[in-house]
Short mmCIF file of N, CA and C in Angstrom, two decimals:
data_model
loop_
_atom_site.label_atom_id
_atom_site.label_comp_id
_atom_site.label_asym_id
_atom_site.label_seq_id
_atom_site.Cartn_x
_atom_site.Cartn_y
_atom_site.Cartn_z
N UNK P 1 5.11 -4.65 -48.79
CA UNK P 1 5.47 -3.27 -49.07
C UNK P 1 6.59 -2.85 -48.12
N UNK P 2 7.60 -2.16 -48.59
CA UNK P 2 8.70 -1.73 -47.73
C UNK P 2 8.22 -0.73 -46.67
N UNK P 3 8.89 -0.78 -45.53
CA UNK P 3 8.56 0.15 -44.45
C UNK P 3 9.69 1.15 -44.27
N UNK P 4 9.44 2.17 -43.46
CA UNK P 4 10.42 3.21 -43.12
C UNK P 4 10.91 3.96 -44.37
N UNK P 5 9.96 4.43 -45.14
CA UNK P 5 10.28 5.16 -46.37
C UNK P 5 10.51 6.64 -46.13
N UNK P 6 9.96 7.17 -45.05
CA UNK P 6 10.05 8.61 -44.80
C UNK P 6 11.31 8.99 -44.03
N UNK P 7 11.69 10.23 -44.18
CA UNK P 7 12.77 10.82 -43.39
C UNK P 7 12.24 12.12 -42.80
N UNK P 8 12.92 12.61 -41.77
CA UNK P 8 12.51 13.89 -41.18
C UNK P 8 12.56 15.02 -42.20
N UNK P 9 13.54 14.97 -43.07
CA UNK P 9 13.67 16.02 -44.08
C UNK P 9 12.47 16.02 -45.02
N UNK P 10 12.02 14.84 -45.46
CA UNK P 10 10.85 14.75 -46.34
C UNK P 10 9.61 15.29 -45.64
N UNK P 11 9.48 14.96 -44.37
CA UNK P 11 8.30 15.38 -43.61
C UNK P 11 8.29 16.89 -43.44
N UNK P 12 9.41 17.45 -43.06
CA UNK P 12 9.48 18.90 -42.83
C UNK P 12 9.27 19.70 -44.12
N UNK P 13 9.68 19.12 -45.23
CA UNK P 13 9.54 19.85 -46.50
C UNK P 13 8.17 19.66 -47.14
N UNK P 14 7.32 18.81 -46.57
CA UNK P 14 5.98 18.59 -47.13
C UNK P 14 5.14 19.86 -46.96
N UNK P 15 4.63 20.34 -48.06
CA UNK P 15 3.83 21.58 -48.05
C UNK P 15 2.36 21.25 -48.22
N UNK P 16 1.53 22.06 -47.61
CA UNK P 16 0.08 21.86 -47.74
C UNK P 16 -0.39 22.34 -49.11
N UNK P 17 -1.48 21.73 -49.57
CA UNK P 17 -2.09 22.12 -50.83
C UNK P 17 -3.55 22.46 -50.56
N UNK P 18 -4.34 22.55 -51.59
CA UNK P 18 -5.75 22.90 -51.41
C UNK P 18 -6.60 21.72 -50.93
N UNK P 19 -6.00 20.53 -50.82
CA UNK P 19 -6.75 19.38 -50.28
C UNK P 19 -5.80 18.46 -49.52
N UNK P 20 -6.37 17.50 -48.76
CA UNK P 20 -5.56 16.54 -47.99
C UNK P 20 -4.71 15.69 -48.94
N UNK P 21 -3.51 15.37 -48.50
CA UNK P 21 -2.68 14.42 -49.24
C UNK P 21 -1.82 13.64 -48.25
N UNK P 22 -1.28 12.49 -48.68
CA UNK P 22 -0.59 11.57 -47.79
C UNK P 22 0.86 11.35 -48.22
N UNK P 23 1.70 11.20 -47.18
CA UNK P 23 3.08 10.76 -47.36
C UNK P 23 3.18 9.39 -46.69
N UNK P 24 3.44 8.35 -47.43
CA UNK P 24 3.44 7.00 -46.88
C UNK P 24 4.81 6.62 -46.33
N UNK P 25 4.80 5.94 -45.17
CA UNK P 25 6.02 5.40 -44.58
C UNK P 25 6.07 3.89 -44.74
N UNK P 26 5.00 3.30 -45.26
CA UNK P 26 4.92 1.86 -45.43
C UNK P 26 4.31 1.20 -44.21
N UNK P 27 3.85 -0.03 -44.41
CA UNK P 27 3.25 -0.76 -43.29
C UNK P 27 1.96 -0.15 -42.81
N UNK P 28 1.32 0.66 -43.63
CA UNK P 28 0.06 1.29 -43.27
C UNK P 28 0.21 2.65 -42.60
N UNK P 29 1.43 3.01 -42.20
CA UNK P 29 1.67 4.30 -41.53
C UNK P 29 1.83 5.40 -42.58
N UNK P 30 1.13 6.51 -42.37
CA UNK P 30 1.28 7.64 -43.28
C UNK P 30 1.08 8.95 -42.53
N UNK P 31 1.58 10.01 -43.16
CA UNK P 31 1.42 11.36 -42.64
C UNK P 31 0.37 12.05 -43.50
N UNK P 32 -0.70 12.46 -42.90
CA UNK P 32 -1.77 13.17 -43.61
C UNK P 32 -1.48 14.67 -43.52
N UNK P 33 -1.29 15.30 -44.66
CA UNK P 33 -0.99 16.74 -44.71
C UNK P 33 -2.29 17.46 -45.05
N UNK P 34 -2.73 18.32 -44.14
CA UNK P 34 -4.01 19.03 -44.27
C UNK P 34 -3.81 20.38 -44.98
N UNK P 35 -4.86 20.90 -45.62
CA UNK P 35 -4.77 22.20 -46.31
C UNK P 35 -4.36 23.34 -45.38
N UNK P 36 -4.75 23.27 -44.11
CA UNK P 36 -4.42 24.34 -43.16
C UNK P 36 -2.98 24.24 -42.67
N UNK P 37 -2.26 23.17 -43.08
CA UNK P 37 -0.86 23.05 -42.71
C UNK P 37 -0.58 21.99 -41.66
N UNK P 38 -1.60 21.41 -41.08
CA UNK P 38 -1.40 20.37 -40.08
C UNK P 38 -0.88 19.09 -40.69
N UNK P 39 -0.04 18.39 -39.93
CA UNK P 39 0.51 17.11 -40.37
C UNK P 39 0.18 16.08 -39.30
N UNK P 40 -0.61 15.08 -39.69
CA UNK P 40 -1.15 14.12 -38.73
C UNK P 40 -0.73 12.70 -39.08
N UNK P 41 -0.24 11.96 -38.06
CA UNK P 41 0.13 10.56 -38.25
C UNK P 41 -1.12 9.70 -38.17
N UNK P 42 -1.25 8.80 -39.13
CA UNK P 42 -2.36 7.84 -39.16
C UNK P 42 -1.80 6.46 -39.52
N UNK P 43 -2.46 5.42 -39.03
CA UNK P 43 -2.09 4.05 -39.38
C UNK P 43 -3.32 3.32 -39.87
N UNK P 44 -3.25 2.80 -41.08
CA UNK P 44 -4.36 2.07 -41.66
C UNK P 44 -4.11 0.58 -41.43
N UNK P 45 -5.15 -0.12 -40.93
CA UNK P 45 -5.01 -1.55 -40.64
C UNK P 45 -6.34 -2.25 -40.90
N UNK P 46 -6.27 -3.57 -40.95
CA UNK P 46 -7.47 -4.38 -41.14
C UNK P 46 -7.65 -5.23 -39.89
N UNK P 47 -8.89 -5.29 -39.43
CA UNK P 47 -9.24 -6.14 -38.30
C UNK P 47 -10.62 -6.71 -38.56
N UNK P 48 -10.74 -8.01 -38.45
CA UNK P 48 -12.00 -8.72 -38.69
C UNK P 48 -12.57 -8.37 -40.07
N UNK P 49 -11.67 -8.28 -41.06
CA UNK P 49 -12.08 -8.04 -42.43
C UNK P 49 -12.44 -6.61 -42.76
N UNK P 50 -12.32 -5.70 -41.80
CA UNK P 50 -12.68 -4.30 -42.05
C UNK P 50 -11.44 -3.42 -41.96
N UNK P 51 -11.40 -2.42 -42.84
CA UNK P 51 -10.31 -1.46 -42.81
C UNK P 51 -10.60 -0.40 -41.74
N UNK P 52 -9.58 -0.09 -40.96
CA UNK P 52 -9.72 0.88 -39.88
C UNK P 52 -8.58 1.89 -39.96
N UNK P 53 -8.76 3.01 -39.29
CA UNK P 53 -7.75 4.06 -39.26
C UNK P 53 -7.49 4.44 -37.81
N UNK P 54 -6.23 4.41 -37.43
CA UNK P 54 -5.83 4.74 -36.06
C UNK P 54 -5.07 6.05 -36.07
N UNK P 55 -5.54 7.03 -35.30
CA UNK P 55 -4.89 8.34 -35.19
C UNK P 55 -3.78 8.26 -34.16
N UNK P 56 -2.56 8.57 -34.57
CA UNK P 56 -1.41 8.47 -33.67
C UNK P 56 -1.08 9.83 -33.05
N UNK P 57 -1.16 10.90 -33.83
CA UNK P 57 -0.86 12.22 -33.30
C UNK P 57 -0.35 13.13 -34.39
N UNK P 58 -0.04 14.35 -34.03
CA UNK P 58 0.40 15.35 -35.00
C UNK P 58 1.91 15.51 -35.01
N UNK P 59 2.43 15.82 -36.16
CA UNK P 59 3.85 16.13 -36.31
C UNK P 59 4.02 17.64 -36.11
N UNK P 60 4.96 18.15 -35.41
CA UNK P 60 6.17 17.56 -34.86
C UNK P 60 6.02 17.06 -33.43
N UNK P 61 4.83 17.20 -32.83
CA UNK P 61 4.63 16.73 -31.46
C UNK P 61 4.96 15.24 -31.35
N UNK P 62 4.55 14.46 -32.34
CA UNK P 62 4.90 13.04 -32.41
C UNK P 62 5.91 12.90 -33.54
N UNK P 63 7.13 12.52 -33.19
CA UNK P 63 8.19 12.41 -34.19
C UNK P 63 7.99 11.18 -35.06
N UNK P 64 8.79 11.07 -36.09
CA UNK P 64 8.74 9.92 -36.99
C UNK P 64 9.03 8.63 -36.22
N UNK P 65 10.05 8.64 -35.38
CA UNK P 65 10.40 7.44 -34.60
C UNK P 65 9.27 7.07 -33.64
N UNK P 66 8.66 8.07 -33.01
CA UNK P 66 7.54 7.79 -32.09
C UNK P 66 6.33 7.25 -32.84
N UNK P 67 6.08 7.75 -34.04
CA UNK P 67 4.96 7.25 -34.84
C UNK P 67 5.20 5.80 -35.23
N UNK P 68 6.43 5.47 -35.60
CA UNK P 68 6.75 4.08 -35.95
C UNK P 68 6.59 3.16 -34.74
N UNK P 69 7.04 3.63 -33.58
CA UNK P 69 6.89 2.82 -32.36
C UNK P 69 5.41 2.63 -32.02
N UNK P 70 4.62 3.68 -32.18
CA UNK P 70 3.17 3.58 -31.92
C UNK P 70 2.52 2.60 -32.89
N UNK P 71 2.98 2.61 -34.14
CA UNK P 71 2.45 1.67 -35.14
C UNK P 71 2.73 0.23 -34.69
N UNK P 72 3.94 -0.02 -34.19
CA UNK P 72 4.30 -1.38 -33.77
C UNK P 72 3.49 -1.82 -32.56
N UNK P 73 3.27 -0.91 -31.62
CA UNK P 73 2.42 -1.24 -30.46
C UNK P 73 0.99 -1.53 -30.90
N UNK P 74 0.49 -0.71 -31.79
CA UNK P 74 -0.87 -0.90 -32.29
C UNK P 74 -0.97 -2.19 -33.10
N UNK P 75 0.05 -2.49 -33.86
CA UNK P 75 0.07 -3.73 -34.65
C UNK P 75 -0.01 -4.95 -33.72
N UNK P 76 0.71 -4.89 -32.60
CA UNK P 76 0.67 -6.00 -31.63
C UNK P 76 -0.74 -6.17 -31.06
N UNK P 77 -1.43 -5.06 -30.81
CA UNK P 77 -2.81 -5.13 -30.31
C UNK P 77 -3.74 -5.74 -31.35
N UNK P 78 -3.57 -5.33 -32.60
CA UNK P 78 -4.41 -5.85 -33.69
C UNK P 78 -4.21 -7.36 -33.82
N UNK P 79 -2.98 -7.83 -33.65
CA UNK P 79 -2.71 -9.26 -33.73
C UNK P 79 -3.47 -10.03 -32.65
N UNK P 80 -3.76 -9.34 -31.53
CA UNK P 80 -4.54 -9.94 -30.44
C UNK P 80 -6.04 -9.75 -30.65
N UNK P 81 -6.41 -9.07 -31.73
CA UNK P 81 -7.82 -8.83 -32.02
C UNK P 81 -8.40 -7.62 -31.31
N UNK P 82 -7.54 -6.71 -30.88
CA UNK P 82 -7.96 -5.52 -30.13
C UNK P 82 -7.79 -4.29 -31.01
N UNK P 83 -8.82 -3.46 -31.04
CA UNK P 83 -8.72 -2.18 -31.75
C UNK P 83 -7.84 -1.24 -30.93
N UNK P 84 -6.78 -0.68 -31.50
CA UNK P 84 -5.90 0.21 -30.75
C UNK P 84 -6.61 1.43 -30.17
N UNK P 85 -7.55 1.99 -30.91
CA UNK P 85 -8.26 3.18 -30.41
C UNK P 85 -9.11 2.82 -29.20
N UNK P 86 -9.74 1.65 -29.21
CA UNK P 86 -10.55 1.22 -28.06
C UNK P 86 -9.67 1.02 -26.84
N UNK P 87 -8.52 0.40 -27.05
CA UNK P 87 -7.58 0.17 -25.94
C UNK P 87 -7.10 1.50 -25.37
N UNK P 88 -6.75 2.46 -26.24
CA UNK P 88 -6.29 3.77 -25.78
C UNK P 88 -7.38 4.46 -24.97
N UNK P 89 -8.63 4.36 -25.45
CA UNK P 89 -9.76 4.97 -24.73
C UNK P 89 -9.94 4.34 -23.35
N UNK P 90 -9.82 3.02 -23.28
CA UNK P 90 -9.98 2.34 -21.99
C UNK P 90 -8.86 2.70 -21.03
N UNK P 91 -7.64 2.78 -21.52
CA UNK P 91 -6.51 3.18 -20.67
C UNK P 91 -6.73 4.59 -20.15
N UNK P 92 -7.17 5.48 -21.02
CA UNK P 92 -7.43 6.87 -20.63
C UNK P 92 -8.53 6.94 -19.56
N UNK P 93 -9.59 6.17 -19.75
CA UNK P 93 -10.67 6.14 -18.76
C UNK P 93 -10.19 5.61 -17.42
N UNK P 94 -9.38 4.53 -17.46
CA UNK P 94 -8.85 3.98 -16.20
C UNK P 94 -7.96 5.00 -15.50
N UNK P 95 -7.13 5.71 -16.26
CA UNK P 95 -6.27 6.73 -15.67
C UNK P 95 -7.08 7.86 -15.06
N UNK P 96 -8.14 8.29 -15.76
CA UNK P 96 -9.00 9.36 -15.23
C UNK P 96 -9.71 8.91 -13.95
N UNK P 97 -10.20 7.67 -13.95
CA UNK P 97 -10.87 7.14 -12.76
C UNK P 97 -9.90 7.08 -11.59
N UNK P 98 -8.68 6.63 -11.84
CA UNK P 98 -7.68 6.55 -10.77
C UNK P 98 -7.34 7.94 -10.25
N UNK P 99 -7.23 8.90 -11.16
CA UNK P 99 -6.93 10.28 -10.76
C UNK P 99 -8.07 10.86 -9.92
N UNK P 100 -9.30 10.64 -10.35
CA UNK P 100 -10.46 11.12 -9.60
C UNK P 100 -10.53 10.47 -8.23
N UNK P 101 -10.22 9.18 -8.17
CA UNK P 101 -10.24 8.45 -6.90
C UNK P 101 -9.19 9.03 -5.95
N UNK P 102 -7.98 9.29 -6.47
CA UNK P 102 -6.94 9.87 -5.62
C UNK P 102 -7.36 11.26 -5.14
N UNK P 103 -7.94 12.05 -6.04
CA UNK P 103 -8.38 13.40 -5.68
C UNK P 103 -9.47 13.34 -4.62
N UNK P 104 -10.43 12.43 -4.82
CA UNK P 104 -11.53 12.28 -3.87
C UNK P 104 -10.99 11.83 -2.51
N UNK P 105 -10.02 10.93 -2.52
CA UNK P 105 -9.45 10.43 -1.27
C UNK P 105 -8.71 11.53 -0.53
N UNK P 106 -8.01 12.39 -1.26
CA UNK P 106 -7.29 13.49 -0.62
C UNK P 106 -8.24 14.51 -0.01
N UNK P 107 -9.34 14.77 -0.71
CA UNK P 107 -10.28 15.79 -0.26
C UNK P 107 -11.18 15.31 0.87
N UNK P 108 -11.39 14.00 0.96
CA UNK P 108 -12.36 13.47 1.92
C UNK P 108 -11.70 13.21 3.27
N UNK P 109 -12.40 13.61 4.30
CA UNK P 109 -11.93 13.30 5.64
C UNK P 109 -12.44 11.91 6.01
N UNK P 110 -11.79 11.30 6.98
CA UNK P 110 -12.20 9.97 7.41
C UNK P 110 -13.65 9.99 7.89
N UNK P 111 -14.02 11.02 8.61
CA UNK P 111 -15.38 11.09 9.16
C UNK P 111 -16.42 11.09 8.04
N UNK P 112 -16.19 11.87 6.99
CA UNK P 112 -17.14 11.92 5.87
C UNK P 112 -17.25 10.58 5.16
N UNK P 113 -16.11 9.96 4.90
CA UNK P 113 -16.12 8.69 4.19
C UNK P 113 -16.77 7.61 5.05
N UNK P 114 -16.47 7.60 6.35
CA UNK P 114 -17.07 6.61 7.24
C UNK P 114 -18.59 6.78 7.31
N UNK P 115 -19.06 8.04 7.38
CA UNK P 115 -20.50 8.29 7.40
C UNK P 115 -21.17 7.84 6.10
N UNK P 116 -20.53 8.14 4.98
CA UNK P 116 -21.08 7.73 3.69
C UNK P 116 -21.09 6.20 3.57
N UNK P 117 -20.05 5.56 4.06
CA UNK P 117 -19.98 4.09 4.03
C UNK P 117 -21.11 3.49 4.87
N UNK P 118 -21.30 4.02 6.07
CA UNK P 118 -22.37 3.51 6.95
C UNK P 118 -23.74 3.73 6.31
N UNK P 119 -23.95 4.88 5.70
CA UNK P 119 -25.23 5.15 5.04
C UNK P 119 -25.47 4.18 3.89
N UNK P 120 -24.39 3.82 3.19
CA UNK P 120 -24.51 2.91 2.05
C UNK P 120 -24.84 1.49 2.48
N UNK P 121 -24.26 1.05 3.60
CA UNK P 121 -24.46 -0.35 4.00
C UNK P 121 -25.70 -0.56 4.86
N UNK P 122 -26.27 0.51 5.39
CA UNK P 122 -27.40 0.38 6.30
C UNK P 122 -28.56 -0.43 5.72
N UNK P 123 -28.99 -0.18 4.48
CA UNK P 123 -30.11 -0.97 3.95
C UNK P 123 -29.73 -2.42 3.62
N UNK P 124 -28.45 -2.70 3.50
CA UNK P 124 -28.00 -4.03 3.09
C UNK P 124 -27.83 -4.97 4.28
N UNK P 125 -27.32 -4.45 5.37
CA UNK P 125 -27.01 -5.26 6.54
C UNK P 125 -28.24 -5.42 7.43
N UNK P 126 -28.24 -6.51 8.19
CA UNK P 126 -29.25 -6.68 9.22
C UNK P 126 -29.02 -5.58 10.26
N UNK P 127 -30.08 -5.16 10.93
CA UNK P 127 -29.98 -4.05 11.87
C UNK P 127 -28.94 -4.31 12.95
N UNK P 128 -28.91 -5.53 13.51
CA UNK P 128 -27.94 -5.84 14.58
C UNK P 128 -26.50 -5.79 14.04
N UNK P 129 -26.28 -6.30 12.83
CA UNK P 129 -24.94 -6.28 12.23
C UNK P 129 -24.51 -4.84 11.95
N UNK P 130 -25.44 -4.04 11.45
CA UNK P 130 -25.14 -2.64 11.17
C UNK P 130 -24.77 -1.91 12.45
N UNK P 131 -25.55 -2.12 13.52
CA UNK P 131 -25.26 -1.42 14.79
C UNK P 131 -23.92 -1.84 15.37
N UNK P 132 -23.58 -3.11 15.25
CA UNK P 132 -22.29 -3.59 15.73
C UNK P 132 -21.15 -2.93 14.97
N UNK P 133 -21.29 -2.89 13.65
CA UNK P 133 -20.27 -2.27 12.80
C UNK P 133 -20.15 -0.77 13.12
N UNK P 134 -21.29 -0.10 13.25
CA UNK P 134 -21.30 1.33 13.57
C UNK P 134 -20.64 1.58 14.93
N UNK P 135 -20.93 0.72 15.88
CA UNK P 135 -20.36 0.85 17.22
C UNK P 135 -18.83 0.69 17.20
N UNK P 136 -18.35 -0.30 16.45
CA UNK P 136 -16.90 -0.51 16.34
C UNK P 136 -16.22 0.70 15.71
N UNK P 137 -16.83 1.23 14.67
CA UNK P 137 -16.25 2.40 13.99
C UNK P 137 -16.22 3.59 14.95
N UNK P 138 -17.32 3.79 15.69
CA UNK P 138 -17.40 4.90 16.63
C UNK P 138 -16.40 4.72 17.79
N UNK P 139 -16.25 3.48 18.27
CA UNK P 139 -15.40 3.22 19.44
C UNK P 139 -13.91 3.21 19.11
N UNK P 140 -13.53 2.57 18.01
CA UNK P 140 -12.11 2.38 17.72
C UNK P 140 -11.55 3.33 16.65
N UNK P 141 -12.31 3.58 15.60
CA UNK P 141 -11.75 4.32 14.46
C UNK P 141 -11.98 5.82 14.54
N UNK P 142 -13.18 6.24 14.89
CA UNK P 142 -13.49 7.68 14.91
C UNK P 142 -12.60 8.48 15.84
N UNK P 143 -12.34 8.01 17.07
CA UNK P 143 -11.47 8.82 17.95
C UNK P 143 -10.07 9.06 17.37
N UNK P 144 -9.58 8.12 16.60
CA UNK P 144 -8.21 8.24 16.06
C UNK P 144 -8.15 9.02 14.74
N UNK P 145 -9.17 8.85 13.89
CA UNK P 145 -9.06 9.33 12.53
C UNK P 145 -10.05 10.41 12.10
N UNK P 146 -11.03 10.77 12.92
CA UNK P 146 -12.10 11.66 12.47
C UNK P 146 -11.62 12.97 11.86
N UNK P 147 -10.63 13.59 12.40
CA UNK P 147 -10.19 14.88 11.87
C UNK P 147 -9.18 14.79 10.74
N UNK P 148 -8.83 13.56 10.33
CA UNK P 148 -7.77 13.38 9.34
C UNK P 148 -8.31 13.17 7.93
N UNK P 149 -7.59 13.69 6.93
CA UNK P 149 -7.97 13.33 5.55
C UNK P 149 -7.58 11.88 5.29
N UNK P 150 -8.30 11.23 4.42
CA UNK P 150 -8.04 9.82 4.12
C UNK P 150 -6.61 9.61 3.63
N UNK P 151 -6.08 10.56 2.89
CA UNK P 151 -4.73 10.41 2.33
C UNK P 151 -3.65 10.44 3.41
N UNK P 152 -3.97 10.96 4.61
CA UNK P 152 -2.99 11.06 5.69
C UNK P 152 -2.96 9.81 6.57
N UNK P 153 -3.89 8.91 6.36
CA UNK P 153 -3.96 7.70 7.19
C UNK P 153 -3.14 6.61 6.53
N UNK P 154 -2.14 6.14 7.22
CA UNK P 154 -1.26 5.12 6.68
C UNK P 154 -0.93 4.06 7.71
N UNK P 155 0.04 3.24 7.37
CA UNK P 155 0.44 2.12 8.24
C UNK P 155 0.87 2.63 9.61
N UNK P 156 1.55 3.77 9.66
CA UNK P 156 2.04 4.31 10.93
C UNK P 156 0.89 4.63 11.89
N UNK P 157 -0.25 4.99 11.34
CA UNK P 157 -1.41 5.30 12.19
C UNK P 157 -2.24 4.06 12.47
N UNK P 158 -2.28 3.14 11.54
CA UNK P 158 -3.16 1.98 11.67
C UNK P 158 -2.56 0.91 12.59
N UNK P 159 -1.27 0.64 12.45
CA UNK P 159 -0.64 -0.43 13.24
C UNK P 159 -0.84 -0.25 14.74
N UNK P 160 -0.57 0.93 15.32
CA UNK P 160 -0.79 1.08 16.77
C UNK P 160 -2.27 0.88 17.16
N UNK P 161 -3.17 1.31 16.31
CA UNK P 161 -4.59 1.13 16.57
C UNK P 161 -4.94 -0.36 16.65
N UNK P 162 -4.43 -1.14 15.71
CA UNK P 162 -4.72 -2.57 15.70
C UNK P 162 -4.08 -3.27 16.90
N UNK P 163 -2.89 -2.83 17.31
CA UNK P 163 -2.26 -3.40 18.50
C UNK P 163 -3.12 -3.12 19.73
N UNK P 164 -3.64 -1.91 19.80
CA UNK P 164 -4.53 -1.54 20.91
C UNK P 164 -5.80 -2.40 20.89
N UNK P 165 -6.34 -2.65 19.70
CA UNK P 165 -7.55 -3.46 19.56
C UNK P 165 -7.31 -4.90 19.97
N UNK P 166 -6.08 -5.39 19.77
CA UNK P 166 -5.76 -6.77 20.15
C UNK P 166 -5.89 -6.98 21.65
N UNK P 167 -5.68 -5.92 22.42
CA UNK P 167 -5.82 -6.03 23.87
C UNK P 167 -7.28 -6.29 24.26
N UNK P 168 -8.20 -5.98 23.37
CA UNK P 168 -9.62 -6.25 23.57
C UNK P 168 -10.03 -7.60 22.97
N UNK P 169 -9.06 -8.25 22.33
CA UNK P 169 -9.31 -9.56 21.74
C UNK P 169 -8.92 -9.56 20.27
N UNK P 170 -8.49 -10.74 19.82
CA UNK P 170 -8.05 -10.87 18.43
C UNK P 170 -9.21 -10.62 17.46
N UNK P 171 -10.42 -11.03 17.85
CA UNK P 171 -11.58 -10.83 16.97
C UNK P 171 -11.87 -9.35 16.79
N UNK P 172 -11.71 -8.59 17.87
CA UNK P 172 -11.96 -7.15 17.78
C UNK P 172 -11.00 -6.52 16.77
N UNK P 173 -9.72 -6.88 16.87
CA UNK P 173 -8.72 -6.34 15.95
C UNK P 173 -9.03 -6.75 14.51
N UNK P 174 -9.43 -7.98 14.33
CA UNK P 174 -9.74 -8.48 13.00
C UNK P 174 -10.93 -7.73 12.39
N UNK P 175 -11.97 -7.52 13.20
CA UNK P 175 -13.16 -6.80 12.71
C UNK P 175 -12.86 -5.33 12.43
N UNK P 176 -12.07 -4.70 13.30
CA UNK P 176 -11.71 -3.30 13.09
C UNK P 176 -10.89 -3.16 11.80
N UNK P 177 -9.98 -4.09 11.60
CA UNK P 177 -9.19 -4.08 10.36
C UNK P 177 -10.10 -4.23 9.15
N UNK P 178 -11.09 -5.11 9.23
CA UNK P 178 -12.05 -5.30 8.14
C UNK P 178 -12.87 -4.05 7.89
N UNK P 179 -13.32 -3.41 8.98
CA UNK P 179 -14.09 -2.16 8.84
C UNK P 179 -13.25 -1.07 8.18
N UNK P 180 -12.01 -0.95 8.62
CA UNK P 180 -11.11 0.06 8.06
C UNK P 180 -10.86 -0.21 6.57
N UNK P 181 -10.66 -1.47 6.22
CA UNK P 181 -10.46 -1.82 4.81
C UNK P 181 -11.68 -1.47 3.98
N UNK P 182 -12.86 -1.77 4.52
CA UNK P 182 -14.10 -1.49 3.79
C UNK P 182 -14.28 0.01 3.58
N UNK P 183 -13.94 0.80 4.57
CA UNK P 183 -14.05 2.26 4.45
C UNK P 183 -13.08 2.79 3.40
N UNK P 184 -11.85 2.26 3.40
CA UNK P 184 -10.87 2.71 2.41
C UNK P 184 -11.26 2.27 1.00
N UNK P 185 -11.86 1.11 0.85
CA UNK P 185 -12.29 0.63 -0.46
C UNK P 185 -13.52 1.38 -0.95
N UNK P 186 -14.29 1.94 -0.02
CA UNK P 186 -15.50 2.68 -0.37
C UNK P 186 -15.12 3.95 -1.07
#
């Protein structure tokens, strides 16, 4: 079936009726015209023997060229056996999680995160290992970072701390670096 059958003029002149109707662009892409006047891009495809419908967006927010590009991206996903809607949902969830993580990191002070980290690891670690870790955090990290938000702690603050720890021994610096990494990953 030929593709790219629609033009902007055809789309803009499409009028709503008393029921849904479609304007086809070919290749499974069509514009669904709703009775209330909405115009929605949809792409019909088959995956694993089943017919599926992928919602691309509304016109004019999503232009004809953007809808065609979205169809091609979705087509590439289908060729890999991936449902485009599932992939979009996963990307959205990952973006939301990353945003929440950044927000949480900005709002949290080092002291709060370190306390939460220690509370989390206490039941997992042997008592002696936990006390050693807690002591290192209290001795080396808390004096430098307790009043700071996590987002303000960077290489400029960490490097001098690790250099100072090296004067107490390479192992001390290595363990402090590990503790700091664990707190940031928490």
